[in-house]
Amino acid sequence: MLFFFNETEHLFKNQHPFKNAPSKYCHLLVLKGIALTGERAGIGNSVSGQTTFYNLHSLSFNLYTQYICVISFQLAYRLYYICLSNRIKPCDFDYLKIIGKGSFGKVLLARHKETEQYYAVKVLQKKIILKKKEQKHIMAERSVLMKNIKHPFLVGLHYSFQTTDKLYFVLDYVNGGELFYHLQRERVFLEPRARFYAAEIASALGYLHSLHIVYRDLKPENILLDSQGHIVLTDFGLCKEGLEPNGTTTTFCGTPEYLAPEVLQKQAYDRTVDWWCLGSVLYEMLYGLPPFYSRNTAEMYNNILHKSLVLKPNVSNAGRELLEGLLQKDRTKRLGVKDDFLELKYHTFFSPINWDDLMARKISPPFVPSVTGPTDLRHFDPEFTHLPVSTSLFNTDNLHVTSSVREAAGAFPGFSYGPPADLAFQ
């Protein structure tokens, strides 16, 4: 018999149907409200007929009951084969266009073959990640994405899965364009529009901070607009998890134009680095360039460290005051150092914002991107959308297994994620 005990452990007793099953196939197991996702070192491990306890906290799982479920071997066998047939795979999607590229792979517009829903699928090459020793950042990104599902201004994760050589994130598809794209076209935004975007960004950062997550890479390229004109924050690869309100970290990371002085000086820094970055982005929206920008990186770093902030009078007094608070070089005096997001929320600059309406997406965006439908790619860079879509993204049958491929295959345990069956692909 197979028993599921409350939240803490389950017991395989005697021989069981998963004994010789490749655990990577046991992607989704649903039992009367219990949804488990497991990979190698998860529910498919061989126990060789011995009584073995498994701690569920070592698995990636969603648990929706508190009671014991008892199922027979026959039902367990049946569920195992359901796992085999229902596992999400690359070939479940039609890959239509490349819409972005990064250090480790590509982002594609994809359509699920059964539901015809559109998603952004981020496909990453394991070999490149391992070569650059970036496994922790990828797993951190997955972890943060798992926590974003209910926030209106953070991109949502629907599925994550892997093949021998690739990792896949199935994300919300957002086609209103990057904030960077719109800034390039319009150069500056009027203050009400910049305030609206800054408010939605601040609420997203405040939410991450409440989960002890520091974003660390806020820039216009990571800020998307959806088809209605709302902000969607994406790309969580540089996030730092587990940072308490008074905690600090020292990793040097970010994007040159938006680095805070304490990061440049390789000093300990805290969550106020995100408020510095928000100040830099807000400044760029209002003035057209980041506050200390120079084409010469060394000169720009020197400006960030030593140059005084210049605020021209075409911005309101409240706007200039907010920028001075956010772009304070001494992090111990920076706006947000005491009460984090609340200090921004109650700042005079944001007094026109009804925050409850903002979170409910009831405020009409000041700009709505011109989009006719999900396949309208006019706000994506043609440099990407004109690239051919490689069949290797979804065809793994002809993969040549080398030692590096074997190493990559098992390097990301616990990566796969799927929602409960009744929520899948909604």
Coordinates of C-alpha atoms in Angstrom, one line a residue:
M1 CA 0.0 0.0 0.0
L2 CA 1.0 3.6 -0.6
F3 CA 0.3 6.1 2.2
F4 CA 0.4 9.9 2.1
F5 CA 0.9 11.4 5.6
N6 CA -0.2 14.9 6.2
E7 CA 2.5 17.5 5.2
T8 CA 5.7 15.9 6.4
E9 CA 6.3 12.5 4.9
H10 CA 5.1 9.7 2.9
L11 CA 5.9 6.0 3.1
F12 CA 6.6 3.5 0.3
K13 CA 6.0 0.1 1.9
N14 CA 7.2 -3.1 0.2
Q15 CA 7.6 -2.9 -3.6
H16 CA 6.0 0.0 -5.4
P17 CA 5.3 1.0 -9.0
F18 CA 7.9 3.7 -9.0
K19 CA 10.7 1.4 -8.1
N20 CA 12.3 1.3 -11.5
A21 CA 10.7 4.4 -13.0
P22 CA 12.9 7.2 -14.3
S23 CA 11.9 9.9 -11.8
K24 CA 12.1 12.7 -14.4
Y25 CA 8.9 11.2 -15.8
C26 CA 7.0 11.7 -12.5
H27 CA 6.4 15.4 -13.2
L28 CA 2.8 15.7 -11.9
L29 CA 1.0 13.4 -9.6
V30 CA -2.5 14.4 -8.4
L31 CA -4.2 12.4 -5.7
K32 CA -7.5 13.8 -4.3
G33 CA -6.2 17.3 -4.0
I34 CA -2.6 16.5 -3.6
A35 CA -0.2 17.7 -6.3
L36 CA 3.4 16.7 -6.2
T37 CA 6.1 17.5 -8.6
G38 CA 9.2 15.5 -8.3
E39 CA 12.5 14.8 -10.1
R40 CA 15.6 12.9 -9.4
A41 CA 16.1 12.5 -5.6
G42 CA 12.3 12.9 -5.5
I43 CA 9.5 10.5 -5.5
G44 CA 10.9 8.2 -8.2
N45 CA 14.0 7.0 -6.3
S46 CA 14.4 3.3 -6.1
V47 CA 13.9 1.8 -2.6
S48 CA 14.7 -1.8 -3.6
G49 CA 11.7 -3.2 -1.7
Q50 CA 12.7 -1.6 1.6
T51 CA 10.5 0.6 3.8
T52 CA 11.7 4.1 3.1
F53 CA 10.6 7.5 4.4
Y54 CA 10.7 10.6 2.1
N55 CA 10.7 14.1 3.5
L56 CA 8.3 16.1 1.4
H57 CA 10.1 19.3 2.1
S58 CA 12.9 18.0 -0.1
L59 CA 10.5 18.0 -3.1
S60 CA 9.0 20.7 -5.1
F61 CA 5.3 20.3 -4.2
N62 CA 1.9 21.8 -3.8
L63 CA -0.2 20.2 -1.0
Y64 CA -3.9 20.9 -0.8
T65 CA -5.1 18.5 1.9
Q66 CA -4.2 17.7 5.5
Y67 CA -5.6 14.2 5.6
I68 CA -4.3 10.8 4.8
C69 CA -4.9 9.4 1.3
V70 CA -4.5 5.6 0.9
I71 CA -4.3 4.2 -2.6
S72 CA -3.8 0.7 -4.0
F73 CA -0.9 -0.5 -6.1
Q74 CA -3.3 -0.7 -9.0
L75 CA -4.2 3.0 -8.7
A76 CA -0.5 3.9 -8.2
Y77 CA 0.4 2.1 -11.4
R78 CA -2.3 4.0 -13.2
L79 CA -1.2 7.3 -11.9
Y80 CA 2.4 6.6 -12.8
Y81 CA 1.4 6.1 -16.4
I82 CA -0.7 9.3 -16.3
C83 CA 2.6 11.0 -15.2
L84 CA 4.3 9.6 -18.2
S85 CA 1.6 10.8 -20.6
N86 CA 0.9 14.2 -19.0
R87 CA 4.4 15.4 -18.4
I88 CA 4.9 18.8 -20.0
K89 CA 7.4 18.7 -22.9
P90 CA 9.0 21.1 -25.4
C91 CA 6.9 19.5 -28.2
D92 CA 3.7 20.5 -26.5
F93 CA 4.2 24.0 -27.9
D94 CA 4.4 25.6 -31.4
Y95 CA 7.3 28.0 -31.3
L96 CA 6.4 31.0 -33.4
K97 CA 9.0 33.7 -33.1
I98 CA 12.1 34.6 -31.2
I99 CA 11.3 37.7 -29.1
G100 CA 14.4 38.1 -27.0
K101 CA 18.0 36.8 -26.4
G102 CA 20.2 36.7 -23.4
S103 CA 23.5 35.2 -22.2
F104 CA 22.1 31.7 -21.7
G105 CA 19.5 31.4 -24.4
K106 CA 16.4 32.8 -26.1
V107 CA 12.9 33.9 -25.3
L108 CA 10.2 32.7 -27.7
L109 CA 6.6 33.4 -28.4
A110 CA 4.9 30.0 -28.1
R111 CA 1.4 28.6 -28.4
H112 CA 0.3 25.6 -26.5
K113 CA -1.0 23.0 -29.0
E114 CA -4.0 21.9 -27.0
T115 CA -5.2 25.1 -25.3
E116 CA -4.0 27.5 -28.0
Q117 CA -2.8 29.8 -25.2
Y118 CA 0.2 32.1 -25.9
Y119 CA 3.2 32.1 -23.6
A120 CA 6.7 33.5 -23.5
V121 CA 9.0 30.5 -23.2
K122 CA 12.5 31.2 -22.0
V123 CA 14.9 28.4 -23.2
L124 CA 18.3 28.3 -21.5
Q125 CA 21.3 26.2 -22.5
K126 CA 22.5 24.1 -19.5
K127 CA 26.0 23.8 -20.9
I128 CA 26.5 27.6 -21.0
I129 CA 25.1 28.0 -17.5
L130 CA 27.4 25.4 -16.1
K131 CA 30.4 26.9 -17.9
K132 CA 29.7 30.3 -16.4
K133 CA 28.9 28.7 -13.0
E134 CA 25.5 30.4 -12.9
Q135 CA 23.4 27.5 -11.6
K136 CA 22.5 29.3 -8.3
H137 CA 21.2 32.3 -10.2
I138 CA 19.0 30.2 -12.4
M139 CA 17.6 28.3 -9.4
A140 CA 17.1 31.6 -7.6
E141 CA 15.2 32.9 -10.6
R142 CA 12.9 29.9 -10.5
S143 CA 12.4 30.3 -6.8
V144 CA 11.4 33.9 -7.1
L145 CA 9.1 33.2 -10.0
M146 CA 7.3 30.7 -7.9
K147 CA 6.4 33.5 -5.5
N148 CA 5.2 36.1 -8.1
I149 CA 2.0 34.4 -9.2
K150 CA -0.4 36.7 -7.4
H151 CA 1.2 40.1 -7.9
P152 CA -0.3 42.3 -10.7
F153 CA 3.0 43.8 -11.8
L154 CA 5.4 40.8 -11.7
V155 CA 5.6 38.3 -14.5
G156 CA 4.0 34.9 -13.7
L157 CA 5.4 31.4 -14.0
H158 CA 3.1 28.7 -15.4
Y159 CA 5.6 25.9 -15.8
S160 CA 9.2 25.1 -15.6
F161 CA 10.7 21.9 -17.0
Q162 CA 13.9 20.6 -18.4
T163 CA 15.4 18.3 -21.0
T164 CA 18.8 16.7 -21.0
D165 CA 20.5 19.9 -22.3
K166 CA 18.0 22.7 -21.8
L167 CA 15.9 24.5 -19.2
Y168 CA 12.4 25.9 -20.0
F169 CA 10.4 28.6 -18.2
V170 CA 6.8 29.0 -19.4
L171 CA 5.9 32.6 -18.5
D172 CA 3.2 35.2 -19.0
Y173 CA 3.4 36.5 -22.6
V174 CA 3.6 40.3 -22.5
N175 CA 3.7 42.1 -25.9
G176 CA 3.4 45.9 -25.1
G177 CA 7.1 46.3 -25.4
E178 CA 10.0 47.1 -23.0
L179 CA 10.0 50.4 -21.3
F180 CA 13.4 50.8 -22.9
Y181 CA 11.8 50.6 -26.4
H182 CA 9.2 53.3 -25.6
L183 CA 11.8 55.6 -24.0
Q184 CA 13.9 55.2 -27.1
R185 CA 11.0 56.3 -29.3
E186 CA 9.7 59.1 -27.1
R187 CA 12.9 60.2 -25.3
V188 CA 11.1 61.4 -22.2
F189 CA 7.7 60.9 -20.5
L190 CA 5.4 63.5 -19.1
E191 CA 5.4 63.5 -15.3
P192 CA 2.0 61.9 -14.8
R193 CA 3.0 59.0 -17.0
A194 CA 6.4 58.6 -15.3
R195 CA 4.6 58.7 -11.9
F196 CA 2.2 55.9 -12.9
Y197 CA 5.0 53.6 -14.0
A198 CA 7.2 54.4 -10.9
A199 CA 4.2 53.6 -8.6
E200 CA 3.6 50.2 -10.2
I201 CA 7.3 49.4 -10.1
A202 CA 7.6 50.6 -6.5
S203 CA 4.7 48.3 -5.5
A204 CA 6.3 45.4 -7.2
L205 CA 9.7 46.0 -5.5
G206 CA 8.0 46.5 -2.1
Y207 CA 6.3 43.2 -2.5
L208 CA 9.6 41.4 -3.3
H209 CA 11.2 43.1 -0.2
S210 CA 8.3 41.9 1.9
L211 CA 9.4 38.4 0.9
H212 CA 13.0 39.2 1.8
I213 CA 14.0 39.4 -1.9
V214 CA 16.1 42.2 -3.4
Y215 CA 15.7 42.6 -7.1
R216 CA 19.2 44.2 -7.9
D217 CA 18.7 44.7 -11.7
L218 CA 16.0 47.2 -12.2
K219 CA 16.4 48.9 -15.7
P220 CA 14.1 49.8 -18.6
E221 CA 15.0 46.6 -20.4
N222 CA 13.5 44.5 -17.5
I223 CA 10.3 46.5 -17.3
L224 CA 7.6 45.5 -19.8
L225 CA 4.3 47.0 -20.7
D226 CA 1.3 44.6 -21.1
S227 CA -1.3 45.2 -23.8
Q228 CA -3.3 47.4 -21.5
G229 CA -0.3 49.6 -20.6
H230 CA 0.5 48.2 -17.1
I231 CA 4.0 47.5 -15.9
V232 CA 5.3 43.9 -15.7
L233 CA 8.6 43.4 -14.0
T234 CA 10.6 40.4 -15.5
D235 CA 14.0 38.7 -15.3
F236 CA 14.8 37.6 -11.8
G237 CA 18.2 36.1 -12.4
L238 CA 20.1 38.5 -10.2
C239 CA 17.6 38.5 -7.2
K240 CA 19.0 37.9 -3.7
E241 CA 16.7 35.8 -1.5
G242 CA 16.7 35.6 2.2
L243 CA 17.8 39.2 2.9
E244 CA 16.1 40.4 6.1
P245 CA 15.1 44.1 6.5
N246 CA 18.4 44.9 8.2
G247 CA 20.5 42.4 6.3
T248 CA 23.2 43.1 3.8
T249 CA 25.0 41.3 1.0
T250 CA 28.2 42.0 -1.0
T251 CA 27.9 40.4 -4.5
F252 CA 28.9 42.8 -7.3
C253 CA 26.1 42.6 -9.8
G254 CA 23.7 44.8 -11.8
T255 CA 23.9 47.0 -14.9
P256 CA 26.5 49.8 -15.1
E257 CA 24.2 52.8 -15.6
Y258 CA 22.0 51.8 -12.6
L259 CA 24.6 50.6 -10.0
A260 CA 24.4 52.2 -6.6
P261 CA 27.6 53.7 -5.1
E262 CA 27.9 51.1 -2.4
V263 CA 27.8 48.3 -5.0
L264 CA 30.5 50.0 -7.1
Q265 CA 32.7 50.4 -4.0
K266 CA 32.2 46.7 -3.2
Q267 CA 30.7 47.6 0.2
A268 CA 28.0 45.7 2.0
Y269 CA 24.6 46.9 0.7
D270 CA 20.9 46.3 1.5
R271 CA 17.5 46.5 -0.1
T272 CA 17.9 50.2 -0.7
V273 CA 19.9 49.4 -3.8
D274 CA 16.5 48.8 -5.4
W275 CA 15.3 52.3 -4.5
W276 CA 18.5 53.8 -6.0
C277 CA 17.8 51.9 -9.2
L278 CA 14.2 53.1 -9.2
G279 CA 15.5 56.7 -8.8
S280 CA 17.8 56.1 -11.8
V281 CA 14.9 54.8 -13.9
L282 CA 12.5 57.6 -12.9
Y283 CA 15.2 60.1 -13.7
E284 CA 15.6 58.6 -17.1
M285 CA 11.9 58.7 -17.7
L286 CA 11.8 62.4 -16.8
Y287 CA 15.1 63.6 -18.3
G288 CA 16.0 61.1 -21.1
L289 CA 19.2 59.6 -19.7
P290 CA 20.3 57.9 -16.5
P291 CA 21.4 60.5 -13.9
F292 CA 25.2 59.9 -14.1
Y293 CA 25.4 58.6 -17.7
S294 CA 28.6 58.7 -19.8
R295 CA 29.6 56.6 -22.8
N296 CA 32.9 56.1 -20.9
T297 CA 32.1 53.5 -18.3
A298 CA 35.0 54.5 -16.0
E299 CA 33.8 58.2 -16.2
M300 CA 30.3 57.1 -15.4
Y301 CA 31.4 55.1 -12.4
N302 CA 33.3 58.2 -11.2
N303 CA 30.1 60.3 -11.7
I304 CA 28.0 57.8 -9.7
L305 CA 30.5 58.0 -6.8
H306 CA 31.4 61.7 -6.8
K307 CA 29.3 63.9 -9.1
S308 CA 26.4 65.9 -7.6
L309 CA 22.9 65.1 -8.8
V310 CA 21.7 67.7 -11.4
L311 CA 17.9 68.3 -11.5
K312 CA 16.6 70.6 -14.1
P313 CA 13.5 72.6 -13.2
N314 CA 11.2 71.0 -15.8
V315 CA 10.2 68.5 -13.1
S316 CA 7.9 69.4 -10.2
N317 CA 9.3 70.2 -6.7
A318 CA 7.9 66.9 -5.4
G319 CA 9.5 65.0 -8.3
R320 CA 12.9 66.6 -7.6
E321 CA 12.6 65.9 -3.9
L322 CA 11.8 62.3 -4.6
L323 CA 14.8 61.9 -6.9
E324 CA 17.1 63.5 -4.3
G325 CA 15.8 61.0 -1.7
L326 CA 16.2 57.9 -4.0
L327 CA 19.5 59.0 -5.4
Q328 CA 21.2 59.7 -2.1
K329 CA 24.7 58.4 -2.3
D330 CA 24.8 57.5 1.4
R331 CA 22.5 54.5 1.7
T332 CA 21.9 55.1 5.4
K333 CA 20.2 58.4 4.4
R334 CA 18.4 57.1 1.3
L335 CA 14.6 57.2 1.0
G336 CA 13.3 53.8 2.0
V337 CA 16.1 53.0 4.5
K338 CA 13.7 53.0 7.5
D339 CA 10.2 51.9 6.3
D340 CA 11.1 50.7 2.8
F341 CA 8.2 51.0 0.3
L342 CA 6.0 52.9 2.8
E343 CA 8.3 55.9 2.6
L344 CA 7.7 56.1 -1.1
K345 CA 4.0 55.3 -0.9
Y346 CA 3.4 58.3 1.3
H347 CA 5.7 60.7 -0.5
T348 CA 4.1 63.9 -1.9
F349 CA 5.1 62.9 -5.4
F350 CA 2.7 59.9 -5.3
S351 CA -0.2 61.8 -3.6
P352 CA -2.3 61.6 -6.8
I353 CA -2.1 57.8 -6.7
N354 CA -4.8 55.8 -5.1
W355 CA -2.8 52.7 -4.1
D356 CA -5.7 50.4 -3.6
D357 CA -7.0 51.2 -7.1
L358 CA -3.4 50.8 -8.4
M359 CA -3.1 47.3 -7.0
A360 CA -6.5 46.4 -8.4
R361 CA -5.4 47.7 -11.8
K362 CA -8.4 50.1 -11.7
I363 CA -6.3 53.2 -12.7
S364 CA -6.3 53.7 -16.5
P365 CA -2.8 53.6 -17.8
P366 CA -1.7 56.9 -19.4
F367 CA -0.5 55.1 -22.5
V368 CA -1.9 51.9 -24.1
P369 CA 0.4 50.2 -26.6
S370 CA -1.1 49.7 -30.1
V371 CA -1.5 45.9 -30.2
T372 CA -4.0 44.0 -32.4
G373 CA -3.5 40.6 -30.8
P374 CA -0.9 38.1 -29.3
T375 CA 0.9 37.7 -32.6
D376 CA 1.4 41.4 -33.1
L377 CA 5.1 41.8 -32.5
R378 CA 5.5 45.5 -33.5
H379 CA 6.9 46.4 -30.1
F380 CA 9.7 43.7 -30.2
D381 CA 13.1 44.3 -31.7
P382 CA 13.2 43.1 -35.4
E383 CA 16.7 42.0 -34.7
F384 CA 15.1 39.1 -32.7
T385 CA 11.8 38.5 -34.5
H386 CA 13.5 38.1 -37.9
L387 CA 15.7 35.2 -36.6
P388 CA 14.8 31.7 -37.6
V389 CA 13.4 29.4 -34.9
S390 CA 15.6 26.4 -34.5
T391 CA 14.0 22.9 -34.4
S392 CA 16.5 22.0 -31.7
L393 CA 14.4 23.9 -29.2
F394 CA 11.8 21.2 -29.2
N395 CA 13.5 18.2 -30.9
T396 CA 15.8 16.3 -28.5
D397 CA 15.7 12.9 -30.2
N398 CA 19.0 13.4 -32.0
L399 CA 21.0 14.8 -29.1
H400 CA 24.6 13.5 -29.1
V401 CA 25.3 12.4 -25.6
T402 CA 28.7 13.6 -24.5
S403 CA 30.3 13.8 -21.0
S404 CA 29.3 17.5 -20.8
V405 CA 25.7 16.7 -21.8
R406 CA 25.6 14.0 -19.1
E407 CA 26.9 16.4 -16.5
A408 CA 24.3 19.0 -17.5
A409 CA 21.5 16.5 -17.4
G410 CA 21.6 16.1 -13.6
A411 CA 22.8 19.6 -12.6
F412 CA 19.4 21.1 -11.9
P413 CA 17.5 18.9 -9.5
G414 CA 14.1 20.2 -8.5
F415 CA 13.9 22.7 -11.4
S416 CA 10.6 21.4 -12.8
Y417 CA 7.3 23.0 -11.6
G418 CA 3.7 22.5 -12.5
P419 CA 0.5 23.9 -10.9
P420 CA -2.3 21.6 -9.7
A421 CA -3.9 19.9 -12.7
D422 CA -7.1 22.0 -12.5
L423 CA -5.0 25.2 -12.8
A424 CA -2.7 24.1 -15.6
F425 CA -2.7 26.3 -18.6
Q426 CA -5.5 28.6 -17.5

